[in-house]
Short mmCIF file of C-alpha atoms in Angstrom, two decimals:
data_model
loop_
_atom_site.label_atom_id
_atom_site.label_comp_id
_atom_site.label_asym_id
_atom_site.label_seq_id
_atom_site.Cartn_x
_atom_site.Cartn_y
_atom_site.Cartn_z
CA UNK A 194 132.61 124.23 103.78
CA UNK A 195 135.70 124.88 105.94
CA UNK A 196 138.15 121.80 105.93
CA UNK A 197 139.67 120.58 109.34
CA UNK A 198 141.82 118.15 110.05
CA UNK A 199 139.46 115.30 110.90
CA UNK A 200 135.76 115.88 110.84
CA UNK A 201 133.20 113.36 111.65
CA UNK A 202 129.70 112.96 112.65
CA UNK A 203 129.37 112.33 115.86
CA UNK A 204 126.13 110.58 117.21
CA UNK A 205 125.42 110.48 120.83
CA UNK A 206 122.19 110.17 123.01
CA UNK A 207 119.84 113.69 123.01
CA UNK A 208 120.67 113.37 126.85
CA UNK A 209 124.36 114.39 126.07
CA UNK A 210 123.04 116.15 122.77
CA UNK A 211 123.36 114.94 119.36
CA UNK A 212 125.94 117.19 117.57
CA UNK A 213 128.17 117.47 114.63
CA UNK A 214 131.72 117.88 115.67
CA UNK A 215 134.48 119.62 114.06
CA UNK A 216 137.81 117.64 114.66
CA UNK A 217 139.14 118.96 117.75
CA UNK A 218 136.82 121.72 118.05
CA UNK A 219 135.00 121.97 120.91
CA UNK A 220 131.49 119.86 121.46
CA UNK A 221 130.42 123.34 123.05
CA UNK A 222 127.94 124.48 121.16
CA UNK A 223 125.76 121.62 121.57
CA UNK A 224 121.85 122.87 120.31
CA UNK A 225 119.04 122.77 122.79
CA UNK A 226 121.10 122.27 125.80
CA UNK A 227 121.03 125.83 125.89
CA UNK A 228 117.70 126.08 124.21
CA UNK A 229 115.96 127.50 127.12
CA UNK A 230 118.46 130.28 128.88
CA UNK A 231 116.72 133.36 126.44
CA UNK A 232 116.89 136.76 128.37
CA UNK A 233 113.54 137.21 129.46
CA UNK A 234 111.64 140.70 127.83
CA UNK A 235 110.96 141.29 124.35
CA UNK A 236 113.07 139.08 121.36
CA UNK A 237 114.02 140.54 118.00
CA UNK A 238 114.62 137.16 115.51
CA UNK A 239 115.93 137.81 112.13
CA UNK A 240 114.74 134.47 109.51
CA UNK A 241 116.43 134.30 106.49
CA UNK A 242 114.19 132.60 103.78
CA UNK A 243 113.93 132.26 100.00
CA UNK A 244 110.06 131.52 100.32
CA UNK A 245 107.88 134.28 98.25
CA UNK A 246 105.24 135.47 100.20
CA UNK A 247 107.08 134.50 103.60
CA UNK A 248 107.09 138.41 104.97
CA UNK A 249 103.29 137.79 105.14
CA UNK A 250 102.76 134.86 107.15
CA UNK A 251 105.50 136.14 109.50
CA UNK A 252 103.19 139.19 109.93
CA UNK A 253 100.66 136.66 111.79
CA UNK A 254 103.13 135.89 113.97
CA UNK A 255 104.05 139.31 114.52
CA UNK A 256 100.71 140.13 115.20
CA UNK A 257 99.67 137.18 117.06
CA UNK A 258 101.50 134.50 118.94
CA UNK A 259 104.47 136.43 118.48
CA UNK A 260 103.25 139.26 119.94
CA UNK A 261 101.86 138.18 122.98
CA UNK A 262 105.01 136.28 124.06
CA UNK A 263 107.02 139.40 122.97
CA UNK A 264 108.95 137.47 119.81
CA UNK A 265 109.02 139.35 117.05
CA UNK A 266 110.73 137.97 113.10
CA UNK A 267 111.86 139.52 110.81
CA UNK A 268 112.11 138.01 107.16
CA UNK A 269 115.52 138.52 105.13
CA UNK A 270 115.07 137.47 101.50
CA UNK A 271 117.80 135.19 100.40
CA UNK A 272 118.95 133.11 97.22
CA UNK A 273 118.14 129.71 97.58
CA UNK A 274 120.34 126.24 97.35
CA UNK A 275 123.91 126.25 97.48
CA UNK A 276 124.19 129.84 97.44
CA UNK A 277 122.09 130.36 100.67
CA UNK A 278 124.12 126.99 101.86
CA UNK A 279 127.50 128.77 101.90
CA UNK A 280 126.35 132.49 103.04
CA UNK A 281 125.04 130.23 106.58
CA UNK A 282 128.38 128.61 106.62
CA UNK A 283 130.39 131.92 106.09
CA UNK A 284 128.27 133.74 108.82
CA UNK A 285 128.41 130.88 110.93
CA UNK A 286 132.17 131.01 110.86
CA UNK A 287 132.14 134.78 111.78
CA UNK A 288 129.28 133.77 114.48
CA UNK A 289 127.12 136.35 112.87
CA UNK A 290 124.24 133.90 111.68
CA UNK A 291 120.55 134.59 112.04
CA UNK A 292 118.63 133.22 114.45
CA UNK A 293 116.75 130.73 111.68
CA UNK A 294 117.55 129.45 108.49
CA UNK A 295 114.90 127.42 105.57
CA UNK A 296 116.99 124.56 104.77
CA UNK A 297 116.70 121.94 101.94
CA UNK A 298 116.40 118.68 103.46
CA UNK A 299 119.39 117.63 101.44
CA UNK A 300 121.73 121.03 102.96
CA UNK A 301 121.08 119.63 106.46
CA UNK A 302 123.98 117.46 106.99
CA UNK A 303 126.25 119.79 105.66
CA UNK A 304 125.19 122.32 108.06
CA UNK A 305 125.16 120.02 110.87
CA UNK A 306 128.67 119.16 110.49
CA UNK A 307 130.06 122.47 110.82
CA UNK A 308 127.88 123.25 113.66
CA UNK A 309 125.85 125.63 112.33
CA UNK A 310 122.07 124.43 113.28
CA UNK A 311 120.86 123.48 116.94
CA UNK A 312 119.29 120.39 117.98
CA UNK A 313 115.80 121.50 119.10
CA UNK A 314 114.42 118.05 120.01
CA UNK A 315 113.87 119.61 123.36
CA UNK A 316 111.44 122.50 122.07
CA UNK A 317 109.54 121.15 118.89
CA UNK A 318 110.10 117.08 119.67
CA UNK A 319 106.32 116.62 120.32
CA UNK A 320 105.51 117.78 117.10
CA UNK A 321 106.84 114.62 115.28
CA UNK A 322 103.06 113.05 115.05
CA UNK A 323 101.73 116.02 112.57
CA UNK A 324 104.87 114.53 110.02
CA UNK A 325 104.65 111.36 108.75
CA UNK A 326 107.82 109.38 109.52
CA UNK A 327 109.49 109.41 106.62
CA UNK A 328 109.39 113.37 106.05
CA UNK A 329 109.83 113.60 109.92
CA UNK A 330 113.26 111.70 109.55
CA UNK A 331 114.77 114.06 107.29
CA UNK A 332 115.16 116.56 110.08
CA UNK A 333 116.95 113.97 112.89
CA UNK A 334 119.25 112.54 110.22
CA UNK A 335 118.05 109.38 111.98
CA UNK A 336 118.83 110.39 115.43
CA UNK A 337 117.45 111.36 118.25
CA UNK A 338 118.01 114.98 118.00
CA UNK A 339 116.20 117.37 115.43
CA UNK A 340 117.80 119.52 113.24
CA UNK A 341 114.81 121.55 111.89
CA UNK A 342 110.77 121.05 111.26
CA UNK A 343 109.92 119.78 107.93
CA UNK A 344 107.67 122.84 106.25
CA UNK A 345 107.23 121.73 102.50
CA UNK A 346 107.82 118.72 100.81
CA UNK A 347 107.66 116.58 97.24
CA UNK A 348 106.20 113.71 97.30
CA UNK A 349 106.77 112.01 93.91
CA UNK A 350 103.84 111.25 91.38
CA UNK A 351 102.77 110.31 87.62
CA UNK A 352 101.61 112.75 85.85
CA UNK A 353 100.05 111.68 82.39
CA UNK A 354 98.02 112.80 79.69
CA UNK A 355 94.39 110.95 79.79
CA UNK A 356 93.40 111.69 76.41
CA UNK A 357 96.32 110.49 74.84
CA UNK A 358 96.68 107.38 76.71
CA UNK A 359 93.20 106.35 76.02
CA UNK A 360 93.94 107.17 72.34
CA UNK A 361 96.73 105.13 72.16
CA UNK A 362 95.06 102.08 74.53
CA UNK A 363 97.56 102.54 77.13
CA UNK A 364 96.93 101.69 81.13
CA UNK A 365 98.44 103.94 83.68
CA UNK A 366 101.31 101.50 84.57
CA UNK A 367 101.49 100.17 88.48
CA UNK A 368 104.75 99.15 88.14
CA UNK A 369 108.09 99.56 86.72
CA UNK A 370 108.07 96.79 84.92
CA UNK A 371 104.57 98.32 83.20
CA UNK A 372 105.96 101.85 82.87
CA UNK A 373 108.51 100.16 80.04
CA UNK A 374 105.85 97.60 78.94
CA UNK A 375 103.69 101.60 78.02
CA UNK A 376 107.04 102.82 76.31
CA UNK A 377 107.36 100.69 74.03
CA UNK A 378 103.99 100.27 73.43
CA UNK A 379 103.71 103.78 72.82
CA UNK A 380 106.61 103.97 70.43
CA UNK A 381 105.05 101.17 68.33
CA UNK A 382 102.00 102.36 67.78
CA UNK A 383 103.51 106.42 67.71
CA UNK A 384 107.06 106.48 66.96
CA UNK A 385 107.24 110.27 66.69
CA UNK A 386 106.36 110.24 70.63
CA UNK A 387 107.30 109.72 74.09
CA UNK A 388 106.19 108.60 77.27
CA UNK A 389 108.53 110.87 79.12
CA UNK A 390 112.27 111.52 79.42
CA UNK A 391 115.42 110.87 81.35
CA UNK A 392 116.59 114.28 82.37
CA UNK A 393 120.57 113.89 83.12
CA UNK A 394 120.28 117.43 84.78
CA UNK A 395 118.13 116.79 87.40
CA UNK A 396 119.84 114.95 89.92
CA UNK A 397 117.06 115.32 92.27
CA UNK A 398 114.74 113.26 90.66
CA UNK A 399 117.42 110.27 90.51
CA UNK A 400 117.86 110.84 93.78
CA UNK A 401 114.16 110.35 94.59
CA UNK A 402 113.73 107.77 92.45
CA UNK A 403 116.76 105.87 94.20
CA UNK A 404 115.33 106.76 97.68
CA UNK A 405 111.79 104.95 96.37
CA UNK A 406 114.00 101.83 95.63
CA UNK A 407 115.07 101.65 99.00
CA UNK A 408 118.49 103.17 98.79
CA UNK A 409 120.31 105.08 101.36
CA UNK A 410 123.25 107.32 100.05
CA UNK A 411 124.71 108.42 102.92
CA UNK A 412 124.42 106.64 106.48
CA UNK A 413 126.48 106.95 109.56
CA UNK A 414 128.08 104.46 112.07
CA UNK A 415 130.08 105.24 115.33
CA UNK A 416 132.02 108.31 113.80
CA UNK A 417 132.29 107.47 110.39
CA UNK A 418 130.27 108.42 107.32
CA UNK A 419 129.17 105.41 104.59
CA UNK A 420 128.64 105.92 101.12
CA UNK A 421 125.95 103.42 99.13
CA UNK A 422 125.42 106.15 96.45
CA UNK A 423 125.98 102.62 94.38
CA UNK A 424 124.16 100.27 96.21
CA UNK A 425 122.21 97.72 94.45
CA UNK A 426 118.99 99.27 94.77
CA UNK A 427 120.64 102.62 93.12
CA UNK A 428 121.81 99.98 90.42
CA UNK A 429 118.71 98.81 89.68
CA UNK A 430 117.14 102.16 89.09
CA UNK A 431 120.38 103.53 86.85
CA UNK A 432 119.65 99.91 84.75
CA UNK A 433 116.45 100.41 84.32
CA UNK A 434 116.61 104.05 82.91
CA UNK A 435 119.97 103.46 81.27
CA UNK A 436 118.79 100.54 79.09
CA UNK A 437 115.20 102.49 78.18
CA UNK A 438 117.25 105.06 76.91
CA UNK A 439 119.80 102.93 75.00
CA UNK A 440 116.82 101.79 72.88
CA UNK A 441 115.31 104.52 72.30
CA UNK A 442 111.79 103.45 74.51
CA UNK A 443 112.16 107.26 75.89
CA UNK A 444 113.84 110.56 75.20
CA UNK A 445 117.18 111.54 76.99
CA UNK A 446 116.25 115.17 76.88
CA UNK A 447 116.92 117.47 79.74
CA UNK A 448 113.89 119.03 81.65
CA UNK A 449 113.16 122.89 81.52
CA UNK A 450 114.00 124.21 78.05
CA UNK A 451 112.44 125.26 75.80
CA UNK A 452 112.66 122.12 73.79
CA UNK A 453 111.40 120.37 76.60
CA UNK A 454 108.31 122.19 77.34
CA UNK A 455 107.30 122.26 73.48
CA UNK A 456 107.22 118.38 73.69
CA UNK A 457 104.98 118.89 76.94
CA UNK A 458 102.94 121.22 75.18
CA UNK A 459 102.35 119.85 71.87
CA UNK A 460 101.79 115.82 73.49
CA UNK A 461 105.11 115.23 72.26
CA UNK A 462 105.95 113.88 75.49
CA UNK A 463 102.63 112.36 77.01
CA UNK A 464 104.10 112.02 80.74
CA UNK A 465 106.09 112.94 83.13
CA UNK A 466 107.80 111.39 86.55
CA UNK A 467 107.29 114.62 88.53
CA UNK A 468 106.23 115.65 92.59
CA UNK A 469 103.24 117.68 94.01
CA UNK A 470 104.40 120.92 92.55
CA UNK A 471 103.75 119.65 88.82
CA UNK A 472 101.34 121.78 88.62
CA UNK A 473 103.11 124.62 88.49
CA UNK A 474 105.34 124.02 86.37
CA UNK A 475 102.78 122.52 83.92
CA UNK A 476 101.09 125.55 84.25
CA UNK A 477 103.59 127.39 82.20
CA UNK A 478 105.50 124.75 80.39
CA UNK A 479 102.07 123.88 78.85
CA UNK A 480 99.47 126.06 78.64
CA UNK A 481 97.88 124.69 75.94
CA UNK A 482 96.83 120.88 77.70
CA UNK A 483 95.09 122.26 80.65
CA UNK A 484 92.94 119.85 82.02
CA UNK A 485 93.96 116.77 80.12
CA UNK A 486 96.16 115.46 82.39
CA UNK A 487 95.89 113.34 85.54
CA UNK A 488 98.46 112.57 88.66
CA UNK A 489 98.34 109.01 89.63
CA UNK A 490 100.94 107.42 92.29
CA UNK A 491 104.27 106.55 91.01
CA UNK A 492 104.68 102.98 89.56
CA UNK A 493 106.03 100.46 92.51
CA UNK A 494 108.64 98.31 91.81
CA UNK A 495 106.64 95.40 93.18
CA UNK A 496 102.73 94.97 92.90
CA UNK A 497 102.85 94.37 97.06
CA UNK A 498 104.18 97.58 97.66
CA UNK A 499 103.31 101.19 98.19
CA UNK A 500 106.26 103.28 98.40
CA UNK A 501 107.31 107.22 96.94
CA UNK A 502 110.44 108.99 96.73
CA UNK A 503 110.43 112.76 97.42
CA UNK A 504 111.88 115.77 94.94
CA UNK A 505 112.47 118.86 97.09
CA UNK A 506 111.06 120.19 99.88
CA UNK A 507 112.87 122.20 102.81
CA UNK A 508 112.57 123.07 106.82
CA UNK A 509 112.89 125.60 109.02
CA UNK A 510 116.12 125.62 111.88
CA UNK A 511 117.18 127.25 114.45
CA UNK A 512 121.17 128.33 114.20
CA UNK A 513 123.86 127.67 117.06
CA UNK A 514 124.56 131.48 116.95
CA UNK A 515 121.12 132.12 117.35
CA UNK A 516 120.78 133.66 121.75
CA UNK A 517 117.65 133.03 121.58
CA UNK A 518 116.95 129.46 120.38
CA UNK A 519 113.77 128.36 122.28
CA UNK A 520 112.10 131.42 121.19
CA UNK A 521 113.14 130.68 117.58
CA UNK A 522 111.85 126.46 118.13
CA UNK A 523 108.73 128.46 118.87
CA UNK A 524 107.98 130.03 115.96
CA UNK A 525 109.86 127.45 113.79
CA UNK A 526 106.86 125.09 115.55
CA UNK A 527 104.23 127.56 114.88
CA UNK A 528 105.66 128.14 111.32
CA UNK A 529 104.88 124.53 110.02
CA UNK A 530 102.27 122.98 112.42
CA UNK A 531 99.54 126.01 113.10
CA UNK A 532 96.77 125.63 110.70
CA UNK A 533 96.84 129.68 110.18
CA UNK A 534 100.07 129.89 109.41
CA UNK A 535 100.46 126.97 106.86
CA UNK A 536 96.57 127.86 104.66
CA UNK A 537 98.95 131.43 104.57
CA UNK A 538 102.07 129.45 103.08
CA UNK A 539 99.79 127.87 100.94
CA UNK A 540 98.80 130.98 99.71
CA UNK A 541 101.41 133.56 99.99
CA UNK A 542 104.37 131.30 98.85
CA UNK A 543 102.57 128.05 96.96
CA UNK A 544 104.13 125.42 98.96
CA UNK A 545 102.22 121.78 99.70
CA UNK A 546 103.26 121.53 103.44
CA UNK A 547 104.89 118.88 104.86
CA UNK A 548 101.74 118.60 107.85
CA UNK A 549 99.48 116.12 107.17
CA UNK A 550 96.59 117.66 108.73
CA UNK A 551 97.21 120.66 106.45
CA UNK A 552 97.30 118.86 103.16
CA UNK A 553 93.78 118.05 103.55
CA UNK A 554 92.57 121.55 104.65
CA UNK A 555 92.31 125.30 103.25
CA UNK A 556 93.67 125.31 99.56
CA UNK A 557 94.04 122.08 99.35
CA UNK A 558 90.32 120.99 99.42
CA UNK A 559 90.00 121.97 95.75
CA UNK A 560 92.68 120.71 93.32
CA UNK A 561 94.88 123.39 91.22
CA UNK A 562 93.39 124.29 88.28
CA UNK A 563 95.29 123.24 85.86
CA UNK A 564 94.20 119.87 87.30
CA UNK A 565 90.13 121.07 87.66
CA UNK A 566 89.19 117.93 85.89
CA UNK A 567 90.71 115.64 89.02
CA UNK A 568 88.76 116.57 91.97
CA UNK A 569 90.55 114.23 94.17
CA UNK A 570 94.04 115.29 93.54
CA UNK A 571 94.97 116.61 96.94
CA UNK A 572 93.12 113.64 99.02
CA UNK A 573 95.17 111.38 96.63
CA UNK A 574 98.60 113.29 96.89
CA UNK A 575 98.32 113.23 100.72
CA UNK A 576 98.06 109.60 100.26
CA UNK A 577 101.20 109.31 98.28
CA UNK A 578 103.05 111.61 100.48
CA UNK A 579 102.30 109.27 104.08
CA UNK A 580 104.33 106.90 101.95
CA UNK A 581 107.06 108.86 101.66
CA UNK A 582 110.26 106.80 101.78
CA UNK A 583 113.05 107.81 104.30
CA UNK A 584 116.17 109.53 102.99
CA UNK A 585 119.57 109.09 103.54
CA UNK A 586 120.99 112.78 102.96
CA UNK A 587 125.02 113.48 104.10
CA UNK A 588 127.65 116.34 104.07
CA UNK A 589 128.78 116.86 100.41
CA UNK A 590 125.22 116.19 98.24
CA UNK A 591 126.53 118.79 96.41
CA UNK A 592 129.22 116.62 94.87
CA UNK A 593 127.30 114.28 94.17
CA UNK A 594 124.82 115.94 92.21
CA UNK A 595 127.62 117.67 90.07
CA UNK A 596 128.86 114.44 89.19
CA UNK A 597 125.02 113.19 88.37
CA UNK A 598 125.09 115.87 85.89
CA UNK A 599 128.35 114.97 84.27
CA UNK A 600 128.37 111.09 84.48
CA UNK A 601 125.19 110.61 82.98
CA UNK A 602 125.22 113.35 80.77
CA UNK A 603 127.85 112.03 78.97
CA UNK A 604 126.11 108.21 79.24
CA UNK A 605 122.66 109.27 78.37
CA UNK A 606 124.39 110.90 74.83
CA UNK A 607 126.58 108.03 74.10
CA UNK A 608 123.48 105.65 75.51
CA UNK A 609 126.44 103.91 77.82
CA UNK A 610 126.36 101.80 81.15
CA UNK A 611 124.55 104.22 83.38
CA UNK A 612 125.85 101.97 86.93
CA UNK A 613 129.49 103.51 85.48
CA UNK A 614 128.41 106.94 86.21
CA UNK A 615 126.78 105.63 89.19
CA UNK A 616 129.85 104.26 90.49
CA UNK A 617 131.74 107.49 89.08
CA UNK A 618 129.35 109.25 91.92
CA UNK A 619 130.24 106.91 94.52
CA UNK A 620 134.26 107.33 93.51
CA UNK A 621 133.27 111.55 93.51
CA UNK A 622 131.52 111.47 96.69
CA UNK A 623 133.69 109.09 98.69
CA UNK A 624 137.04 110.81 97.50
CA UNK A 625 135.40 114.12 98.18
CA UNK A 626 134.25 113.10 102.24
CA UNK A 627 138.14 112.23 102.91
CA UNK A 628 139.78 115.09 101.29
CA UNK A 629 137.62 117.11 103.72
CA UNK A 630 138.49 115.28 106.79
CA UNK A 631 135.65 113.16 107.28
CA UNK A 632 136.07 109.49 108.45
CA UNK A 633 134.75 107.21 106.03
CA UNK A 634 134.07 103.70 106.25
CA UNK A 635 134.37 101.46 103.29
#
């Protein structure tokens, strides 16, 4: 992103706006102040998107809504992650942006501080009670403006095989604390297998299973950004995967090879810690065990609570160069709240949408069939996902996640002291926020 002198978040009341400021740059382009000044007559919107499928719903628009209050989209196919991240900010810079953007929860901060997103509070506020709170909070950053509407999300489950636990007398585990109790177990009485695996190349999934701890990476205060990408409820996570894999109770593998979906395939690996869109991935990583396995909520780290992290998932915003934003909150609104418009992301592109009325309606009253033999699995995973923690996302994820990768890489190989390559994130990220001109506060 571009560098400026001093760059900070700056959080004010939606009355004066709630905007990311660059330095000295002007507050100017504050989101929905402007929201509502779009020329009256027809509007042309251009959305760019890396949903499959996404052409088609915006046809319904097109052909509905959209037509009869003269707003027309049009879909522009782009790359996803950090690829799609630094085309906005390039565009952005040359004020040539569309007038919408999808946007990984995570990306949202860093397009916030330079700018490049509106706060829409004013348009598509009232649709905060079709969220639940903690997927709602991803798009205010935990103010009171809104940066996007949430449109899919992950909510995190366990996924296991049934036959194989019964086989080997093991309970779906409730807790942490049981989850190792079933490794072991498991290795005992079949040391050529695995429960699951710590994947050191999917950042991600630390991150969600940090966020179900109760951690918050990044939070703000005044005009200064705080780091707690080591806080002790980070810790306790990195401890309790570190020393499972320093004894060998699970695999240190990394996730999607070939390797990886052999041991899948072949009950090698008899679980995984996974989100809603396991199934998918199951699907082709193996074929060969559908129907023997079974989603269950993720284990707690207390019996008393009831608590997921979330793996993915991204929103829909509006851009500051965008001249038309209240026509864009509009269809952003429709986009991810009208029940016709989310059963056709559910079929077009395969998402599980972020709505709770909608995860209980269209294709989700069956479950996917991989997953035939569990009737209830989309009345259970819309369970899991109302308990969806709140995350703590900020400007530079990015950096963070690279030094996941390379931190615990190297630990889960040597089987070291996984809080070290916690705390090598936290050193990463914090160094990172200053040499870019944020303010940070220690």
């Amino acid at each position: 992103m571009p560098i400026t002198k001093r760059r900070r978040l700056v959080l004010r009341s939606a009355a004066t706006c709630v905007a990311a400021a660059l330095g000295a740059t002007a507050l100017a382009a504050c989101g929905s102040e402007d929201a509502g000044e779009d020329s009256s007559g027809p509007v042309s919107l251009t959305y760019w998107t890396w949903t499959p499928g996404m052409d088609k719903v915006v046809d319904l628009w097109n052909k509905g809504p959209g037509k009869k209050d003269q707003i027309t989209v049009t879909v522009k196919k782009q790359a996803s992650g950090d690829t799609l991240v630094t085309k906005i900010l390039t565009a952005h810079k040359a004020g040539k942006g569309p007038d919408l953007v999808q946007a990984e929860y995570q990306a949202l901060p860093t397009l916030v501080s330079n700018d490049a997103v509106a706060d829409i509070a004013g348009e598509v506020g009232d649709a905060k009670g079709k969220f639940a709170e903690g997927v709602w909070q991803q798009t205010t950053l935990g103010t009171d403006a809104v940066y996007a509407v949430p449109q899919d999300i992950g909510p995190m489950m366990f996924y296991y095989r049934q036959d194989l636990f019964k086989k080997y007398g093991l309970k779906v585990p409730a807790t942490w604390e049981e989850f190792a109790e079933t490794a072991r177990a498991l290795k005992k009485k079949a040391p050529d297998k695995d429960l699951t695996t710590f994947s050191a190349n999917d950042s991600g999934l630390f991150a969600g299973l940090a966020q179900q701890a109760g951690a918050q990476w990044w939070t703000t205060s005044g005009d200064k950004w705080k780091v707690g990408i080591d806080d002790a409820a980070s810790q306790k996570v990195a401890r309790f995967w570190g020393d499972l894999v320093k004894e060998g109770a699970v695999d240190d593998q990394p996730m999607y090879t070939p390797a990886w979906n052999k041991a899948l395939n072949t009950g090698k690996q008899i679980a995984w810690v996974s989100a809603v869109w396991a199934p998918g991935t199951l699907t082709t990583a193996a074929p060969d065990t559908k129907g023997k396995w079974a989603m269950a909520p993720l284990p707690q780290w207390s019996q008393s609570e009831n608590v997921t992290g979330s793996w993915g998932g991204s929103s829909t915003a509006v851009t500051t160069d965008s001249e038309n934003k209240a026509a864009a909150a509009k269809f952003a609104a429709w986009l991810n709240t009208d029940g016709d418009a989310l059963n056709a992301l559910a079929k077009e592109s395969g998402i599980y949408p972020a709505s709770t009325s909608a995860q209980l309606s269209g294709a989700f009253t069956t479950p996917p069939d991989y997953f035939s033999n569990q009737p209830d699995f989309y009345a259970k995973a819309a369970e899991i996902a109302e308990s969806t923690a709140p995350s703590a996302w900020g400007p530079n994820v990015n950096v963070a996640y690279t030094t996941f990768k390379d931190a615990f890489g190297k630990a889960a190989k040597d089987k070291s002291d996984f809080v070290a390559a916690l705390t090598a994130m936290q050193d990463d990220t914090v160094a990172d926020l200053k040499k870019q001109g944020f303010e940070v506060s220690e």
